[in-house]
Structures are given as C-alpha cells and as structure tokens.
PDB file of C-alpha atoms and ligand atoms in Angstrom:
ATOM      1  CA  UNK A   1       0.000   0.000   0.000  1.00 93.00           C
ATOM      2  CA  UNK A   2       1.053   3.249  -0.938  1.00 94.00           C
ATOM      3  CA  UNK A   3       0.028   6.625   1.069  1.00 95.00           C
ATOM      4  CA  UNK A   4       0.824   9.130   4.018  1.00 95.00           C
ATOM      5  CA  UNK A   5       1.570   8.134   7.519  1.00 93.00           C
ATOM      6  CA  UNK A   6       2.275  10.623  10.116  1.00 89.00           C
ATOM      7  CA  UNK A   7       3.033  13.178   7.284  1.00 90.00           C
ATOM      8  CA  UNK A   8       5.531  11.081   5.258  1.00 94.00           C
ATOM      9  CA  UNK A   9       5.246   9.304   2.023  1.00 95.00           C
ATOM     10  CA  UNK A  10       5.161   5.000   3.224  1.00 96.00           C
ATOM     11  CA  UNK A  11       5.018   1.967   1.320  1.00 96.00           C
ATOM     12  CA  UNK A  12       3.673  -0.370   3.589  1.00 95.00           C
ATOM     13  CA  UNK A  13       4.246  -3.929   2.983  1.00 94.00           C
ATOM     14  CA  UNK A  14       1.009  -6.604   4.396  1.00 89.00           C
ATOM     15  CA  UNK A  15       2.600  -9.703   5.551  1.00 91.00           C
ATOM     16  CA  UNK A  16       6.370 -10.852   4.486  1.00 96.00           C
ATOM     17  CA  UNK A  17       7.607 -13.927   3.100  1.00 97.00           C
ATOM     18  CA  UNK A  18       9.722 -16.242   5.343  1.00 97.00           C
ATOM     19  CA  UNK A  19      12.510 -19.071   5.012  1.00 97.00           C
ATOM     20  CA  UNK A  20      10.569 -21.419   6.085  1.00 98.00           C
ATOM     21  CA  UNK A  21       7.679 -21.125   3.275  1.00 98.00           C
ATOM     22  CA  UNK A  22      10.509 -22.288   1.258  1.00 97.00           C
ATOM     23  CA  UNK A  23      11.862 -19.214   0.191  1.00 97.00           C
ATOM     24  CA  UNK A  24      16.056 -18.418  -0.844  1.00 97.00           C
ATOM     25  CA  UNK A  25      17.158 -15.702   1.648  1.00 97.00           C
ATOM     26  CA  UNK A  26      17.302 -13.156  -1.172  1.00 96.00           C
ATOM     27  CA  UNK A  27      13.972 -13.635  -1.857  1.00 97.00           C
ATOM     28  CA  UNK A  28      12.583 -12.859   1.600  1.00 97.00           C
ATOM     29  CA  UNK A  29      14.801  -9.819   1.063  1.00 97.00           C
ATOM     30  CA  UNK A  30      13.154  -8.986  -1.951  1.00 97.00           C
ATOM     31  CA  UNK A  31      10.700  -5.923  -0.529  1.00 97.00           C
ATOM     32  CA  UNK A  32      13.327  -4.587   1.094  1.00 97.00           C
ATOM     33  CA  UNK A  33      15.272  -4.336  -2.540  1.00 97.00           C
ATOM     34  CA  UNK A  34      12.006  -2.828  -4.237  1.00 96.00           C
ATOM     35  CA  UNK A  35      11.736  -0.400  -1.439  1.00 96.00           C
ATOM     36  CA  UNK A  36      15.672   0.767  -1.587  1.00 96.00           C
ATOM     37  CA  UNK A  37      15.640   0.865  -5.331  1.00 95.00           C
ATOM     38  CA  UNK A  38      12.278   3.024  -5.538  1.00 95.00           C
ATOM     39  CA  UNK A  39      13.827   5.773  -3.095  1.00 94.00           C
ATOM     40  CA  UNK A  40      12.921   5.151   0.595  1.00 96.00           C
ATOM     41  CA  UNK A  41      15.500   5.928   3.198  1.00 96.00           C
ATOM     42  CA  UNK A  42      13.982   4.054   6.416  1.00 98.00           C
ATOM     43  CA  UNK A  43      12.675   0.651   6.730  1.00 98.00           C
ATOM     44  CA  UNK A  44      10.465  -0.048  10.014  1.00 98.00           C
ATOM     45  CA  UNK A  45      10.371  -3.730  10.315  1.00 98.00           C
ATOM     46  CA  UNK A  46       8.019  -5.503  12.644  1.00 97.00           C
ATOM     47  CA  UNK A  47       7.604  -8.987  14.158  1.00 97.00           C
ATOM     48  CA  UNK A  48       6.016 -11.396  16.090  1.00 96.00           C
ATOM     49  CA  UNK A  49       8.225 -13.372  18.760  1.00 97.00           C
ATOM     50  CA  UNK A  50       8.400 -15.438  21.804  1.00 97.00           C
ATOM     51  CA  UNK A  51       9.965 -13.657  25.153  1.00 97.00           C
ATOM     52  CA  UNK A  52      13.066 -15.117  26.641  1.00 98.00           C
ATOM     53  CA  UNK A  53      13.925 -12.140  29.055  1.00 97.00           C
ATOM     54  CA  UNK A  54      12.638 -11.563  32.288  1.00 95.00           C
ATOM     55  CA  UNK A  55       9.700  -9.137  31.527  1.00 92.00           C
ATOM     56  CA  UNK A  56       8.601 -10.014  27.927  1.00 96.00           C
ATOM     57  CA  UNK A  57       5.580 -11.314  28.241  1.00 94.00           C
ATOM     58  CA  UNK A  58       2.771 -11.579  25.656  1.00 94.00           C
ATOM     59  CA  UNK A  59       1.598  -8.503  24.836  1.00 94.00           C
ATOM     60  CA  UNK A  60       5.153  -6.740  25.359  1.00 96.00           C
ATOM     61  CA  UNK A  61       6.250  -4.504  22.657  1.00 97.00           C
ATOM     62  CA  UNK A  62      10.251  -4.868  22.220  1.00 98.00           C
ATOM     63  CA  UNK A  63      12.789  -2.297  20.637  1.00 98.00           C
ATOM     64  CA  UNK A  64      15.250  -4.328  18.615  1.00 98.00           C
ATOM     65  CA  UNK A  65      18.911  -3.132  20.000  1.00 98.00           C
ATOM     66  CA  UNK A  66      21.061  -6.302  17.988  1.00 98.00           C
ATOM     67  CA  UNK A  67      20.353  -9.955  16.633  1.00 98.00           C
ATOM     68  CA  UNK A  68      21.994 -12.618  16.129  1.00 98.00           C
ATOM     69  CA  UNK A  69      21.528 -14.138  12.858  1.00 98.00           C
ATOM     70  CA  UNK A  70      21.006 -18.289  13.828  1.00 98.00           C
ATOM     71  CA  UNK A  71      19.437 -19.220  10.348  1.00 98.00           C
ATOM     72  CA  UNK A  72      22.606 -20.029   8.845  1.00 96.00           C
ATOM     73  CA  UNK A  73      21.519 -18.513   5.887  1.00 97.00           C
ATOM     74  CA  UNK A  74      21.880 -14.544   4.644  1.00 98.00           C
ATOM     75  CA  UNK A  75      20.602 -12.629   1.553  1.00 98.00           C
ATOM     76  CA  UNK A  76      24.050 -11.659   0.518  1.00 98.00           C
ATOM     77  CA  UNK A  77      25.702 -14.828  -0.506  1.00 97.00           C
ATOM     78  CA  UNK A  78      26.618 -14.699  -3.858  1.00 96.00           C
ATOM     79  CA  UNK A  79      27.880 -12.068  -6.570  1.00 95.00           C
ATOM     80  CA  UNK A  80      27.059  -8.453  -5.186  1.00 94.00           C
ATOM     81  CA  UNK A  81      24.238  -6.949  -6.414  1.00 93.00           C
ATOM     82  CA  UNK A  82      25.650  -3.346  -8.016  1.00 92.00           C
ATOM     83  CA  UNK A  83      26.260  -0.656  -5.258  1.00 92.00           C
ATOM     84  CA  UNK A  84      26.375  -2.944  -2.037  1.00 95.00           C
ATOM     85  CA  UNK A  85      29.646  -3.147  -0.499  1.00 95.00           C
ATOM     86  CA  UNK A  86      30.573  -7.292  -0.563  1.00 97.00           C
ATOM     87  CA  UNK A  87      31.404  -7.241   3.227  1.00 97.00           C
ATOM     88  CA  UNK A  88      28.426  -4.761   4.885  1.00 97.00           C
ATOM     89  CA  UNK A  89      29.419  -3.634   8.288  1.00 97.00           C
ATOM     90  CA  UNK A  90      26.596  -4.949  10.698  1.00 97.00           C
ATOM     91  CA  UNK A  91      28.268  -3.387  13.909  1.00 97.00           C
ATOM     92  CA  UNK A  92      24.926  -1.304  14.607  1.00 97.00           C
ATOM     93  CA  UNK A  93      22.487  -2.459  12.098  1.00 98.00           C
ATOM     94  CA  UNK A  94      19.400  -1.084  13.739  1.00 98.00           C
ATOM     95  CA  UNK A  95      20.004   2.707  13.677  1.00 98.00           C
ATOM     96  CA  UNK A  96      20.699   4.297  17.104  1.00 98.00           C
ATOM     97  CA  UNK A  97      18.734   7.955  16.129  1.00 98.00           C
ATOM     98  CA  UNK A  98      15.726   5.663  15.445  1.00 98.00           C
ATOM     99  CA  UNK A  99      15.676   3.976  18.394  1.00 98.00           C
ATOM    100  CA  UNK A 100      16.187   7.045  20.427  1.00 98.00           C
ATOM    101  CA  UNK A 101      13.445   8.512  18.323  1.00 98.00           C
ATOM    102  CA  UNK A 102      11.038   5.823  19.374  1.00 98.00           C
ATOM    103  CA  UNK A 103      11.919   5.414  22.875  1.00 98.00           C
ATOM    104  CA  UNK A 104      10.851   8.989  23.175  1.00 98.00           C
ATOM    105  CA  UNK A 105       7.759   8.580  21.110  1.00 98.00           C
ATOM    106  CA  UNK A 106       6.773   5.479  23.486  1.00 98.00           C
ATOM    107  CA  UNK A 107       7.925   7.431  26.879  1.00 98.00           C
ATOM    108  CA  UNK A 108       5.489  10.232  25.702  1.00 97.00           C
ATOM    109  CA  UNK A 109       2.543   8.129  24.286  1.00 95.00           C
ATOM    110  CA  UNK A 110       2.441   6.258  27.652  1.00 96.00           C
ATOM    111  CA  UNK A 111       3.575   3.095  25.333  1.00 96.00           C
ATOM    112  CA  UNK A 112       5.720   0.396  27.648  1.00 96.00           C
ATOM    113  CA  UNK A 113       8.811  -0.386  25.217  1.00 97.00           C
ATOM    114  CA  UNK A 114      11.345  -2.593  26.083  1.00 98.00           C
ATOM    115  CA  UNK A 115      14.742  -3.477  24.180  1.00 98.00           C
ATOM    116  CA  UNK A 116      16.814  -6.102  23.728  1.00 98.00           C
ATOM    117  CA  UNK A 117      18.878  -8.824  21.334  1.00 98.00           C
ATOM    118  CA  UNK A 118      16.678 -11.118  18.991  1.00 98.00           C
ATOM    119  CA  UNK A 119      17.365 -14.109  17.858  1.00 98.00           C
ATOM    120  CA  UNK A 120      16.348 -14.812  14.031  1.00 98.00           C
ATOM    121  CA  UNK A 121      15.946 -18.840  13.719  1.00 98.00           C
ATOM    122  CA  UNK A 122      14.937 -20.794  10.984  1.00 98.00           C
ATOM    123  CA  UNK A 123      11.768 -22.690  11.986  1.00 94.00           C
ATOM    124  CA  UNK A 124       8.945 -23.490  11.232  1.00 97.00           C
ATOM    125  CA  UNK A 125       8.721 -25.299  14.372  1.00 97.00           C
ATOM    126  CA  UNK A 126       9.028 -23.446  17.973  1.00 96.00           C
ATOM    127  CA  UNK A 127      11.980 -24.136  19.797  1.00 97.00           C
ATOM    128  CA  UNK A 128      12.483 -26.777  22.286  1.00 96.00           C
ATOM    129  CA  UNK A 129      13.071 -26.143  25.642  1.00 96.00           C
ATOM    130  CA  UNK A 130      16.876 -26.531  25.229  1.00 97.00           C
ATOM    131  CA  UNK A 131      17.262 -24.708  22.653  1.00 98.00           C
ATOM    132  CA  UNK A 132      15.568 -21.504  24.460  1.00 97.00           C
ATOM    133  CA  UNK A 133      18.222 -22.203  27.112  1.00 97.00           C
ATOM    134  CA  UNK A 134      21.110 -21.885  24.595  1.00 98.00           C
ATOM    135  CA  UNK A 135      19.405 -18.731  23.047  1.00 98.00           C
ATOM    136  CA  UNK A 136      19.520 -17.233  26.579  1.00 98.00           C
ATOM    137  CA  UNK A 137      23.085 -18.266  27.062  1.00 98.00           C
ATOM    138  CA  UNK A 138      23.794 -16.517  23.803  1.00 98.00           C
ATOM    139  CA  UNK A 139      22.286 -13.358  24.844  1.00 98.00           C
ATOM    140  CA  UNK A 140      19.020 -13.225  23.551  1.00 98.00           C
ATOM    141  CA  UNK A 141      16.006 -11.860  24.927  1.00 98.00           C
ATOM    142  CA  UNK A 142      13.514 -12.363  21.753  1.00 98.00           C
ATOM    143  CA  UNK A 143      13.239 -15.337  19.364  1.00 98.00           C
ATOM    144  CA  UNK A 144      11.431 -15.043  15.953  1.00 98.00           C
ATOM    145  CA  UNK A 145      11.746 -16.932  12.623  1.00 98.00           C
ATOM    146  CA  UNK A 146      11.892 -12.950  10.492  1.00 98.00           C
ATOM    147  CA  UNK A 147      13.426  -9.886  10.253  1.00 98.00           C
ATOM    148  CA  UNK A 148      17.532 -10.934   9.862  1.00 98.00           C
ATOM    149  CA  UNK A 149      17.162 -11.484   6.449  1.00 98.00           C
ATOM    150  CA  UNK A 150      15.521  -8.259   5.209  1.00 98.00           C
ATOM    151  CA  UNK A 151      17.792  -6.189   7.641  1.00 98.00           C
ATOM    152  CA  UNK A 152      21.020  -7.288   6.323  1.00 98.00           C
ATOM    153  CA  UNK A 153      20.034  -6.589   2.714  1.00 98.00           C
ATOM    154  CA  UNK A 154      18.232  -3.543   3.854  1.00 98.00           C
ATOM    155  CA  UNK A 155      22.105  -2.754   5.655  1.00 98.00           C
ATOM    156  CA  UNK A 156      23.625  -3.939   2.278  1.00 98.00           C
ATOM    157  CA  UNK A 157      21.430  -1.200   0.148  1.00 97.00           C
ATOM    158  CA  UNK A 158      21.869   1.486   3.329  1.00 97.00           C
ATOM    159  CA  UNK A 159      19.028   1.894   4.441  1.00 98.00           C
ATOM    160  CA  UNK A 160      18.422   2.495   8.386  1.00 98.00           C
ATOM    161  CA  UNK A 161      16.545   0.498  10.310  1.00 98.00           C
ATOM    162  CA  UNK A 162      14.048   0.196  12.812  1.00 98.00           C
ATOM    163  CA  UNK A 163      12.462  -3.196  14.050  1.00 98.00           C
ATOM    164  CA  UNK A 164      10.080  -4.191  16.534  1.00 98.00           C
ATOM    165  CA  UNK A 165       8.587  -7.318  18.293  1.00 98.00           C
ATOM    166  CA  UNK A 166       5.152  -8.042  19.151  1.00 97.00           C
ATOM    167  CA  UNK A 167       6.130 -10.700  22.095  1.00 96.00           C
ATOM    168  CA  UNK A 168       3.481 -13.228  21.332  1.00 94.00           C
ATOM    169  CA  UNK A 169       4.018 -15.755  24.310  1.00 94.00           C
ATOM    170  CA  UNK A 170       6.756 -16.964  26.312  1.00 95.00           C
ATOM    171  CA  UNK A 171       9.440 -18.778  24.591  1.00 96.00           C
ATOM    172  CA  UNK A 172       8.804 -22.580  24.943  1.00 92.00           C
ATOM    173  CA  UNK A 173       9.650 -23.917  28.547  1.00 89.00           C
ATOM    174  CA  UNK A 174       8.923 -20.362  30.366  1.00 92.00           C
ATOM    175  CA  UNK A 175       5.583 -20.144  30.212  1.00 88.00           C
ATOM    176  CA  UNK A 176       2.556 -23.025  31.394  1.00 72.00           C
ATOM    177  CA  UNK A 177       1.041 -23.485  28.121  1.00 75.00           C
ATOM    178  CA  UNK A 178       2.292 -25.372  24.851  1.00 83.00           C
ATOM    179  CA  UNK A 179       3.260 -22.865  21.751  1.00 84.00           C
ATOM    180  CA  UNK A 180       0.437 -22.087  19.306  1.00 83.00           C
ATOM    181  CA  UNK A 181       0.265 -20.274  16.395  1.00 87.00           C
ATOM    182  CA  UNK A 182      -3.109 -19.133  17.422  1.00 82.00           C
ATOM    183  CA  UNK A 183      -1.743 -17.825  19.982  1.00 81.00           C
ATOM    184  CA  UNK A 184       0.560 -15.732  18.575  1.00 79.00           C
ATOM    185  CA  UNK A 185      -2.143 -14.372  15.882  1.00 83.00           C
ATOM    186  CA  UNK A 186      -4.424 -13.359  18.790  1.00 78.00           C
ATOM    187  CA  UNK A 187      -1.702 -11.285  20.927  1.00 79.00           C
ATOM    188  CA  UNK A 188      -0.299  -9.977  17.875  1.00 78.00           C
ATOM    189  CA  UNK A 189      -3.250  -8.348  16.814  1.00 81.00           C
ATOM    190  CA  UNK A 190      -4.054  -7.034  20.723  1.00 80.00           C
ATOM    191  CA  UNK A 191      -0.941  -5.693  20.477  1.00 91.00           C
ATOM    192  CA  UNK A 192      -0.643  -4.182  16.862  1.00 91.00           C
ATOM    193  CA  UNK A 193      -2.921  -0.861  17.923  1.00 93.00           C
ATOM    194  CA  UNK A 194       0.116  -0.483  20.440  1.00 95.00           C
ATOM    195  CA  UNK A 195       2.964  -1.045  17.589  1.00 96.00           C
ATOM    196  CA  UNK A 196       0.774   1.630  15.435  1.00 95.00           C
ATOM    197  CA  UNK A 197       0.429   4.206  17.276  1.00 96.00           C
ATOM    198  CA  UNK A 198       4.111   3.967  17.488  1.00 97.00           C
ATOM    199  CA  UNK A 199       4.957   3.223  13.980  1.00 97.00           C
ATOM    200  CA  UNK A 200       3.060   6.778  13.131  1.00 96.00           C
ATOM    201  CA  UNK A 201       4.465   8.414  15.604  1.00 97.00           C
ATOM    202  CA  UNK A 202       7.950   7.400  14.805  1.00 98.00           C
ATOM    203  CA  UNK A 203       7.158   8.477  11.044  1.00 97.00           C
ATOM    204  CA  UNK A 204       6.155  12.136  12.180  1.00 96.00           C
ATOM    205  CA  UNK A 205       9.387  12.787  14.175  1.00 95.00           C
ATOM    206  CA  UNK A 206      11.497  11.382  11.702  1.00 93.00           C
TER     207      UNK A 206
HETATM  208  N1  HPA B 301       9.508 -18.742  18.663  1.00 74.92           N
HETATM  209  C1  HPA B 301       9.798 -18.437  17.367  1.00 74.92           C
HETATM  210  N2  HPA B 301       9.065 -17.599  16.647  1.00 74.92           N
HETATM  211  C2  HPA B 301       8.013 -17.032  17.254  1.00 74.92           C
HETATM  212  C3  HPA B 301       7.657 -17.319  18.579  1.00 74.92           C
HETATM  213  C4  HPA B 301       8.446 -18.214  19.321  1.00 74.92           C
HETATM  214  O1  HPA B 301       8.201 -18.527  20.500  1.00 74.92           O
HETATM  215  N3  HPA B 301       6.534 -16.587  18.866  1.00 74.92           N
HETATM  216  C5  HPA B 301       6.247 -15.878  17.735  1.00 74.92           C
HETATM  217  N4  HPA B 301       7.130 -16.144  16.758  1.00 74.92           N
END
C-alpha cells in the first residue's frame, strides 16, 4: 500500500515472506530491494516473537537493539548486487537515532517499550526447551523466525533500520502453556494498535 503516515510518504508492505515457506534468503529480502531501489531511506520492520527475558511477556512490545543471525543462511551470498559493499558492516544495524526517536515517542505516548537482542531462527517449528536455554546463554532476549534477512540486505542497500517485536508468548519452557500459532495471531493483533500508534508516531518525528 502506498500513502501518508504521520506526514511522510510509506510503502507499507502486508505480511512478508519467510525461510521457512521455502523461500532463498534473497527472496525474503526482496521488498526490502524494491523499497531501496524506488527511493525510501527508512525501513520499520516488525515482528512477532516469543519472550526469553525476564519481563517479555505476551503482549510486550520490544525495541530491537542487535540480533543474532542463527538461520545459517543470509541474503548476501553470492555475486554483489551493483552498489552494495561485498562485506556490509553490521556493527549497529538497527540505527541508534531511530531507536532514540522511538523510545521517546513510546515514553510520551504512555507506550511500555522494552529493548533487547533477537534471535532470528529458521523454523517453522518453535523451539524446544533446550534450545531456548542456549538462546539465553547466547544473549538473547527475543526469538522469531523474520526480520535478519531483510535487515542485512536492507544494511547492504543502506538503508536504516528500525524493528520491533510483538512478544506473542513466552518462549517454549517459560511459560505453562504449549506454543500455538493461534496464539501468537491473537496477541499480535491485541498488540498491533500499540505497535501503530508507534509506527506513526515514529514516522512524524522522523
Ligand atoms: N519462537 C519463534 N518464533 C516465534 C515465537 C516463538 O516462541 N513466537 C512468535 N514467533
């Protein structure tokens, strides 16, 4: 969808593809290419994903400070595409203005935002329980099966980058219940009136 949001011009992409529908890495970073090569600057990214730290429970919105790729795949592998650099820096992919920027639009929307390291798996399946307890040893706070991918092309082309997580449950072995994806749909869309309010007002202090 093209339009205005919060007094900017937005493409806004419904739904994403994933590695697990079977898709090549650069493929899932396709958008993200479209986007760069039509003009835009920004890329907000969001997410659904399960809560390893602490305080992210369902409902929690979470800031994306770092990842750690754990798909063992990424976008760039191959000849370049013309104009990205064949070794991106990814020392601060997700743009520290932009999270400022939103950490001040949440503090003064009354919107709880927390921040932290997520880990991009493969799936489709949810985790086991001992593999949530090596993704907290590793230092992760978030697990989701998005978002890598697109960000390190999105790095690649230069754009900046802002991503966010809808926590959807606890990651598997923290909380009582077994993982579903229904689940996930229903917090995620409790939650998404949250994530917009943010989204737009992220767009108008940009
Ligand atoms: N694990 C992986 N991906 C997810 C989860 C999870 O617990 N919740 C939502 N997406």
């Amino acid at each position: 969808v093209a339009g205005t949001l919060g007094g900017r011009r937005v493409l806004v992409q419904s739904g994403r593809f994933h590695g697990y529908e079977g898709h090549a890495p650069a493929t899932v970073a396709l958008p993200v290419r479209l986007f760069a090569g039509l003009g835009a600057g920004t890329v907000i990214l969001t997410n659904a994903a399960g809560g390893i730290a602490a305080p992210l429970g369902p409902g929690a919105l979470m800031l994306i400070a770092d990842h750690l790729n754990l798909m063992f795949a990424n976008p760039l592998v191959g000849p370049p595409i013309p104009g990205d650099p064949r070794f991106p820096d990814m020392s601060a992919p997700y743009d520290p203005a932009l999270r400022a920027l939103a950490r001040r639009v949440a503090a003064e929307q009354g919107i709880g935002l927390a921040e932290g390291v997520y880990a991009g798996v493969s799936g489709p399946s949810y985790e086991t329980r001992a593999e949530i307890g090596m993704l907290r040893v590793l230092g992760a706070d978030a697990v989701g099966m998005s978002t890598v991918p697109e960000v390190i092309a999105a790095r690649a082309a230069g754009l900046r980058c802002l991503a966010v997580s809808i926590i959807t449950n606890r990651a598997a072995g923290l909380g009582a219940a077994r993982l579903s994806h229904e689940e996930v749909m229903r917090e995620a869309h409790g939650a998404g009136v949250r994530l917009g309010r943010l989204v737009r007002g992220v767009l108008a202090g940009l």
